[in-house]
Amino acid sequence: MQNVRVRFAPSPTGAQHIGGIRTALYNYLFARSQGGVFVLRIEDTDQKRYVEGAEEYVINALRWAGITPDEGPGIGGEYGPYRQSERREIYRKYTQHLLDSGQAYYAFDTEEELDQRREAEKAAGNHSFRYDATTRGDMRNSLSLGREETDRLLEGNTPYVVRLRVEPGQMVHIKDRVRGDVAYRSEEVDDKVLVKADGLPTYHLANVVDDHLMKITHVIRGEEWLPSTALHVLLYRAFGWEKTMPEFAHLPLLLKPTGKGKLSKRDGQQLGFPVFPLDWGEEGDDDYLSGFREAGFLPEAMLNFLAFLGWNPGTEQEIFSRQELIDAFGLDRINKSGAQYDFEKARWYNQQYLINTPDAKLGPRIAHVYAENGHPISEEMSVTIAGLLKERVHTLPEFFEQGVYFVARVGINDEKTARKKWKPEQRPAFEDLRTRLASVKDWQAPRIKEETVAFMEEKGLGFGAVLPILRLAVSGTVKGPDAFAILEAVGREETVARLGEGFNLMDRIVADQRGE
Ligand code: GLU
């Protein structure tokens, strides 16, 4: 069996979009399912686009998601360094090889000269200018200028780039596990820059050299890289590495929730849901981007959701543990067509994971949310809240949003129901209930219920008349889990106090309505 080696190769140019995390996940799942190795490589040769903190961001995001690389920066491995900015010497050596064998050449054209040429082509009504076999003869490069002039320019430290010499008439075949055989003609590929004027390699050169040296067997990445792959195949050919070239799997695009157009980072801000794994920047900042973690998602739920954005197991099963994903995953079940980003589905996944997580395990996460909102709670309370609310919420912050009444007095939020249900003339009866509850010794839901039912029978009142009043007074709303369970969680003294306050508030609400 082949020793599978795959890599996730982000460029630190900003926060890593959720699509990148999906790419990382598919690489990880494939490696694990094949007993292979998952490499993290940081592609940071584009100094103009380098963004401080972006490498750290992607590493933190992978850590949070539990997508653990086997080799990479800070981890080590036989094929390092794993940060491209630390591999300059390696690229220099391989560039020299292409120059010596005549498959690459020096180009001295300045930006202004290239611009002028583009303008001239445009003015003449031609197609946009391409630097290739048909045009390179009239540009300033080592092929058109000859050896002597080239040496003179190099000795004079004239700035240059190195370009790949793409000869027409070649067929390029990409073996893609998702798309089958994808063919290009070499005429479709221009003489791409391999080394920039700053001496650093472009993405294309560094990517191919590293995939070769790191013995990558499968390149799994987004569909947007498919056109570049034709160039990459030509590069493998130029190096004489075509026989050991990796297989490719180009993943379908992530589409907007409407299914129209690519999901963009601005969609998150506009539509009000995260398209990033973690927050980037601070809320309120211009460049702030919201993340799944801070929006209260469990990493396992996010992974399950992402796994299905572009892949399906061929069965009805939707909930997969990490191990089940590893066992079921395969490149052959990756879809070709774009995957619609359905945020409601992400919420559904999170809810399923919340329901399936034991209360004791959810407790600390809920406690954290309450503490963040300025209401620290005990471990016991956090576990109780987990049990009572987990079927009603979709994300962690909702445990607080929907359950703040467990720890704080919130008044009456649902005045409409209060007006309908509260009869001031029944106040004396409800005061009786309050007294009865104050004397309940064993403050447990069944016992509280028993006492309430005894009260109802005595007064000839039904659940429909009593429960809404209890709920409104204690939790401010008639929604929520079992009323007696809420009372138990709130505690006896506090319940009794809230009933008194609640009756007063409801008296006032009704009086206001009557204009008294
Ligand atoms: N550095 C590229 C990126 O940012 C990697 C593409 C690839 O996987 O080859 O997405």
XYZ file of C-alpha atoms and ligand atoms in Angstrom:
526
model
C 0.000 0.000 0.000
C 1.107 3.511 -0.851
C 2.262 5.678 2.043
C -0.341 8.389 1.811
C 0.952 11.876 2.564
C -1.298 14.900 2.210
C -0.910 18.508 3.155
C -2.902 21.583 4.078
C -1.023 24.605 2.768
C -2.586 27.883 3.890
C -1.151 31.271 3.016
C -1.086 33.631 5.998
C -2.869 36.452 4.190
C -5.693 36.946 6.697
C -8.208 34.933 8.701
C -8.643 31.446 7.299
C -12.115 31.169 5.796
C -14.303 28.200 6.711
C -13.673 26.770 3.218
C -10.006 26.430 4.177
C -10.956 24.541 7.314
C -13.030 22.198 5.162
C -9.956 21.622 2.966
C -7.895 20.879 6.074
C -10.600 18.520 7.346
C -10.791 16.545 4.104
C -7.013 16.185 4.057
C -7.028 15.093 7.677
C -9.861 12.591 7.188
C -8.205 11.154 4.107
C -4.853 10.790 5.867
C -6.433 9.131 8.895
C -8.577 6.818 6.792
C -5.504 5.663 4.856
C -3.146 5.389 7.780
C -1.269 8.266 6.164
C 0.400 11.480 7.257
C -1.177 14.931 7.394
C 1.256 17.806 6.893
C 0.720 21.490 7.656
C 2.774 23.772 5.435
C 2.707 27.532 5.701
C 2.944 29.160 2.266
C 4.262 32.568 3.168
C 6.376 33.609 0.196
C 4.133 36.491 -0.817
C 5.484 39.233 1.386
C 3.080 41.833 0.030
C 0.077 39.863 1.184
C 1.515 38.681 4.505
C -0.722 39.522 7.455
C 0.529 39.536 11.024
C -1.253 36.967 13.184
C -2.658 34.959 10.290
C -0.391 31.941 10.826
C -1.232 31.863 14.502
C -4.915 32.132 13.612
C -4.894 29.091 11.357
C -2.919 27.041 13.885
C -5.362 27.987 16.642
C -8.315 27.193 14.426
C -6.947 23.738 13.615
C -6.232 23.136 17.282
C -9.755 24.139 18.303
C -11.247 21.934 15.610
C -8.997 19.029 16.597
C -7.562 18.739 13.089
C -4.116 17.790 14.270
C -1.200 17.801 11.825
C 1.463 15.109 12.072
C 4.184 17.345 10.631
C 4.399 21.102 10.454
C 5.860 24.275 11.961
C 6.332 23.802 15.675
C 5.690 20.064 15.325
C 8.664 18.967 13.288
C 9.038 16.113 10.851
C 11.537 14.718 8.384
C 10.712 17.049 5.544
C 11.004 20.461 7.187
C 11.244 23.326 7.421
C 7.509 23.603 6.911
C 7.361 27.353 6.523
C 8.216 28.336 2.961
C 9.996 31.515 3.978
C 12.576 29.233 5.604
C 13.159 27.241 2.400
C 14.626 29.942 0.146
C 17.847 28.065 -0.496
C 15.945 25.016 -1.649
C 13.930 27.017 -4.180
C 17.077 28.763 -5.409
C 18.688 25.434 -6.161
C 15.698 24.118 -8.098
C 15.283 27.382 -9.996
C 18.897 27.166 -11.064
C 18.258 23.681 -12.340
C 15.415 24.919 -14.567
C 17.531 27.827 -15.808
C 20.468 25.547 -16.604
C 18.311 23.095 -18.505
C 16.718 25.912 -20.517
C 13.251 25.368 -19.156
C 13.117 28.676 -17.406
C 14.528 32.044 -18.357
C 15.332 35.469 -16.954
C 12.926 38.293 -17.834
C 13.990 41.894 -17.320
C 10.819 43.695 -18.362
C 9.875 46.349 -15.867
C 6.344 46.813 -14.568
C 6.051 49.954 -16.737
C 7.131 48.095 -19.837
C 4.622 45.347 -19.191
C 1.884 47.920 -18.591
C 2.742 49.712 -21.826
C 2.569 46.487 -23.733
C -0.808 45.633 -22.230
C -2.108 49.087 -23.129
C -0.808 48.781 -26.684
C -2.541 45.439 -27.174
C -5.744 46.880 -25.821
C -5.535 49.923 -28.076
C -5.034 47.629 -31.065
C -8.206 45.768 -30.052
C -6.351 42.544 -29.342
C -6.990 39.992 -26.650
C -5.376 40.766 -23.368
C -1.627 40.428 -23.447
C -0.052 37.167 -22.390
C 3.612 36.519 -21.872
C 4.049 33.277 -23.786
C 5.705 31.563 -26.741
C 3.999 33.939 -29.179
C 5.116 37.149 -27.467
C 8.262 36.402 -25.496
C 10.418 37.056 -28.610
C 9.671 40.761 -28.471
C 10.085 41.161 -24.734
C 13.302 41.715 -22.795
C 14.423 38.323 -21.583
C 17.371 35.974 -21.764
C 15.824 34.170 -24.755
C 15.389 37.320 -26.850
C 18.501 39.176 -25.659
C 21.046 36.403 -25.894
C 23.707 35.232 -23.512
C 26.058 38.194 -23.509
C 23.442 40.844 -22.920
C 21.820 38.683 -20.245
C 25.125 38.258 -18.399
C 25.745 41.981 -18.623
C 22.333 42.779 -17.137
C 22.753 40.222 -14.382
C 26.193 41.535 -13.495
C 24.782 45.042 -13.382
C 22.221 43.846 -10.853
C 19.300 44.620 -13.126
C 16.131 43.437 -11.445
C 14.633 40.347 -13.049
C 12.061 37.642 -12.628
C 12.381 34.007 -13.669
C 9.675 32.641 -15.969
C 8.785 29.104 -16.976
C 9.322 28.452 -20.664
C 6.058 26.850 -21.755
C 6.321 25.370 -25.222
C 3.165 25.055 -27.319
C 1.818 21.786 -28.654
C 1.867 19.795 -25.405
C -1.099 18.127 -23.798
C -1.498 18.360 -20.053
C -3.540 15.729 -18.248
C -4.592 16.160 -14.673
C -5.710 13.045 -12.892
C -8.379 14.402 -10.598
C -10.191 12.095 -8.198
C -13.245 14.337 -8.219
C -13.372 15.476 -11.819
C -11.751 12.606 -13.658
C -9.224 13.344 -16.395
C -8.992 17.090 -16.939
C -7.042 18.073 -20.044
C -5.444 21.370 -21.019
C -3.315 22.379 -23.995
C -0.044 24.033 -23.117
C -1.090 27.030 -25.259
C -3.588 27.811 -22.517
C -0.773 28.328 -20.018
C 1.418 31.438 -20.139
C 5.081 31.752 -19.148
C 4.289 32.173 -15.461
C 6.662 33.924 -13.128
C 8.412 31.378 -10.893
C 10.689 33.732 -9.004
C 9.711 37.328 -8.290
C 11.933 40.378 -8.382
C 12.399 40.111 -4.599
C 14.080 36.744 -5.142
C 11.286 34.777 -3.527
C 9.459 32.047 -5.396
C 5.837 32.412 -6.414
C 3.199 30.107 -5.014
C 3.437 27.861 -8.091
C 7.132 27.084 -7.864
C 7.275 26.685 -4.103
C 4.120 24.585 -4.052
C 5.364 22.106 -6.664
C 8.886 21.846 -5.268
C 7.540 21.278 -1.775
C 4.875 18.782 -2.766
C 7.619 16.832 -4.507
C 10.202 17.059 -1.738
C 7.646 16.401 0.985
C 6.546 13.291 -0.929
C 2.930 14.415 -1.110
C 0.813 11.712 -2.729
C -2.538 13.505 -2.951
C -3.201 17.199 -3.374
C -6.636 17.943 -1.954
C -7.562 21.610 -2.337
C -10.235 24.045 -3.489
C -11.524 24.098 -7.026
C -10.126 27.584 -7.591
C -6.693 25.978 -7.986
C -7.677 23.720 -10.865
C -6.507 26.071 -13.664
C -3.147 26.485 -11.914
C -2.770 22.747 -11.880
C -2.072 22.726 -15.626
C 0.960 24.884 -14.938
C 1.935 22.652 -12.025
C 1.896 19.581 -14.261
C 4.175 21.405 -16.703
C 6.480 22.199 -13.819
C 6.604 18.565 -12.711
C 7.411 17.743 -16.333
C 10.190 20.335 -16.481
C 11.756 18.898 -13.348
C 11.410 15.344 -14.628
C 9.086 14.443 -11.741
C 5.975 13.640 -13.695
C 6.072 9.946 -12.805
C 5.787 10.627 -9.082
C 3.387 13.528 -9.457
C 0.623 13.517 -6.823
C -2.964 12.746 -7.632
C -5.341 15.674 -7.337
C -8.753 16.167 -5.769
C -10.260 19.590 -6.328
C -13.049 20.287 -3.870
C -16.292 21.969 -4.910
C -16.840 25.631 -4.152
C -18.811 26.749 -1.132
C -21.796 28.707 -2.380
C -23.868 31.435 -0.738
C -26.953 30.234 1.171
C -29.059 31.151 -1.882
C -26.923 28.827 -3.984
C -25.972 31.721 -6.247
C -22.320 32.721 -6.280
C -19.329 31.910 -4.142
C -19.593 32.297 -0.384
C -17.529 35.350 0.471
C -16.158 36.649 3.722
C -18.545 39.570 3.546
C -21.544 37.230 3.437
C -20.953 36.443 7.077
C -21.142 40.072 8.115
C -24.094 40.834 5.878
C -26.180 37.798 6.736
C -25.231 37.726 10.398
C -23.582 34.331 10.755
C -19.994 33.156 10.901
C -18.031 32.012 7.853
C -14.814 31.757 9.866
C -13.785 29.221 12.498
C -12.708 31.756 15.143
C -13.263 35.452 15.687
C -10.768 37.700 13.917
C -10.199 41.070 15.557
C -12.551 42.599 18.098
C -16.267 43.023 17.774
C -16.895 46.576 16.644
C -13.634 46.869 14.689
C -13.898 47.530 10.960
C -12.099 44.310 10.112
C -13.906 42.181 12.680
C -15.025 38.746 11.457
C -17.133 36.463 13.599
C -16.224 32.827 14.207
C -18.003 29.577 14.951
C -16.220 29.198 18.272
C -17.374 32.521 19.663
C -20.857 31.998 18.232
C -21.141 29.054 20.607
C -20.600 26.044 18.370
C -19.020 22.806 19.480
C -16.031 21.983 17.273
C -17.331 18.444 16.663
C -20.601 19.836 15.332
C -18.808 22.258 13.034
C -16.672 19.412 11.677
C -19.699 17.230 11.028
C -21.368 20.141 9.224
C -18.248 20.869 7.166
C -17.749 17.216 6.266
C -21.089 17.307 4.472
C -20.294 20.475 2.531
C -18.996 18.707 -0.546
C -19.051 15.070 0.494
C -21.740 12.548 1.363
C -21.551 9.021 2.745
C -24.144 7.645 0.324
C -26.502 6.777 3.191
C -29.134 8.635 5.200
C -26.905 8.969 8.257
C -26.088 12.596 9.074
C -24.501 12.473 12.512
C -20.970 11.129 12.399
C -18.447 11.031 15.171
C -14.886 11.874 14.198
C -14.010 8.176 13.961
C -17.114 7.455 11.910
C -16.140 10.236 9.514
C -12.660 8.765 9.190
C -14.106 5.332 8.492
C -16.647 6.570 5.945
C -14.597 9.221 4.157
C -13.263 8.686 0.674
C -12.259 10.910 -2.234
C -14.660 9.095 -4.517
C -17.697 10.446 -2.731
C -16.723 14.086 -3.034
C -19.267 16.022 -5.096
C -18.428 17.995 -8.192
C -21.072 20.655 -7.836
C -20.820 23.566 -5.428
C -22.025 23.107 -1.859
C -24.639 25.515 -0.589
C -23.706 27.029 2.758
C -26.789 26.466 4.867
C -26.251 28.056 8.232
C -29.508 26.641 9.631
C -28.031 23.224 9.003
C -24.961 24.200 11.035
C -27.270 25.179 13.892
C -29.142 21.915 13.569
C -25.888 19.986 13.812
C -24.889 21.930 16.864
C -28.207 21.217 18.525
C -27.840 17.506 17.836
C -24.388 17.550 19.388
C -25.619 19.484 22.411
C -28.411 16.958 22.945
C -25.973 14.080 22.643
C -23.418 15.544 25.031
C -23.822 14.428 28.667
C -25.000 17.237 30.955
C -21.901 16.914 33.112
C -19.706 17.578 30.090
C -21.741 20.543 28.889
C -21.815 22.086 32.356
C -18.383 23.761 32.273
C -19.037 25.228 28.828
C -22.320 26.667 30.014
C -20.700 27.962 33.203
C -18.177 29.742 31.005
C -20.930 31.492 29.032
C -22.680 32.607 32.215
C -19.430 33.890 33.695
C -18.696 35.805 30.497
C -22.062 37.468 30.857
C -21.271 38.499 34.403
C -23.285 35.746 36.138
C -20.960 33.100 37.539
C -22.866 29.912 38.419
C -22.104 26.805 40.428
C -21.193 23.540 38.779
C -24.429 22.019 39.995
C -26.454 24.825 38.448
C -24.591 24.551 35.153
C -25.367 20.843 34.921
C -29.018 21.479 35.773
C -29.264 24.156 33.074
C -27.628 21.787 30.592
C -30.284 19.177 31.205
C -33.210 21.575 31.124
C -32.280 23.640 28.086
C -30.168 21.567 25.740
C -33.111 20.424 23.657
C -34.291 24.010 23.287
C -31.138 25.799 22.183
C -28.860 25.624 19.164
C -25.707 27.307 20.445
C -23.925 27.825 23.762
C -24.777 31.535 24.231
C -28.455 30.619 23.967
C -28.130 28.727 27.249
C -27.688 32.147 28.796
C -30.053 34.090 26.557
C -32.871 31.653 27.244
C -31.926 30.781 30.794
C -30.832 34.003 32.434
C -33.849 33.703 34.777
C -32.130 30.758 36.464
C -29.746 33.202 38.061
C -31.356 36.625 37.831
C -34.696 38.309 38.262
C -35.869 39.425 34.868
C -39.289 40.940 35.570
C -42.222 40.089 33.319
C -41.220 39.877 29.670
C -44.511 38.608 28.326
C -46.953 41.327 29.401
C -49.579 40.194 26.939
C -49.993 36.825 28.639
C -49.836 38.507 32.036
C -52.805 40.706 31.074
C -54.726 37.666 29.907
C -53.988 35.373 32.821
C -53.626 37.543 35.923
C -56.787 38.240 37.843
C -56.060 40.684 40.671
C -59.015 39.332 42.581
C -57.247 35.971 42.760
C -54.260 37.468 44.493
C -55.286 36.196 47.938
C -55.523 32.671 46.537
C -52.063 32.939 44.959
C -50.676 34.305 48.208
C -51.858 31.016 49.727
C -49.895 29.116 47.134
C -46.886 31.179 47.992
C -47.224 30.329 51.660
C -47.682 26.660 50.881
C -44.545 26.593 48.728
C -42.550 28.450 51.376
C -43.130 25.528 53.703
C -42.156 22.740 51.293
C -39.250 20.937 52.939
C -37.971 18.690 50.206
C -37.575 21.241 47.383
C -37.766 18.859 44.426
C -39.872 19.235 41.286
C -42.264 16.323 42.095
C -42.840 17.633 45.602
C -43.408 21.199 44.335
C -45.874 19.862 41.821
C -47.726 17.866 44.468
C -48.145 20.929 46.631
C -49.318 23.002 43.666
C -51.848 20.382 42.622
C -53.224 20.230 46.174
C -53.625 24.015 46.045
C -55.386 23.817 42.665
C -57.847 21.239 43.928
C -58.623 23.271 46.996
C -59.301 26.410 44.961
C -60.904 24.715 42.001
C -58.255 26.081 39.596
C -56.786 24.234 36.582
C -53.186 24.061 35.287
C -54.102 26.598 32.593
C -54.871 29.197 35.271
C -51.962 28.479 37.596
C -48.913 27.435 35.606
C -48.658 30.583 33.459
C -48.737 32.671 36.623
C -45.975 30.630 38.257
C -43.890 30.811 35.107
C -44.390 34.528 34.535
C -43.534 35.395 38.100
C -40.432 33.203 38.287
C -39.021 33.282 34.743
C -40.768 36.231 33.100
C -42.108 34.106 30.265
C -44.476 31.202 29.729
C -41.980 29.411 27.501
C -39.236 27.115 28.706
C -38.736 23.684 30.221
C -40.967 22.101 32.878
C -42.223 24.797 35.262
C -41.578 22.752 38.404
C -38.062 21.942 37.273
C -37.439 25.674 36.855
C -38.735 26.337 40.354
C -36.533 23.607 41.766
C -33.469 25.059 40.017
C -34.240 28.607 41.137
C -34.528 27.453 44.744
C -37.206 27.826 47.382
C -36.369 31.195 48.952
C -35.821 32.785 45.590
C -39.025 31.316 44.146
C -41.053 32.629 47.049
C -39.482 36.060 46.717
C -40.067 36.146 42.958
C -43.713 35.121 43.372
C -44.294 38.105 45.656
C -42.564 40.471 43.262
C -44.246 38.909 40.246
C -47.741 39.298 41.687
C -47.016 42.979 42.308
C -45.742 43.460 38.765
C -48.760 41.730 37.297
C -51.145 43.771 39.450
C -49.537 46.871 37.994
C -49.640 45.609 34.408
C -53.351 44.914 34.684
C -54.013 48.213 36.468
C -52.166 50.091 33.698
C -54.323 48.402 31.133
C -57.464 49.386 32.936
C -56.124 52.916 33.112
C -56.267 53.018 36.898
N -1.306 28.428 -0.409
C -2.456 28.025 -1.168
C -3.677 28.601 -0.485
O -3.562 29.548 0.162
C -2.505 26.529 -1.220
C -3.190 25.942 -2.384
C -2.800 24.492 -2.469
O -3.262 23.724 -1.622
O -2.030 24.150 -3.324
O -4.781 28.157 -0.582
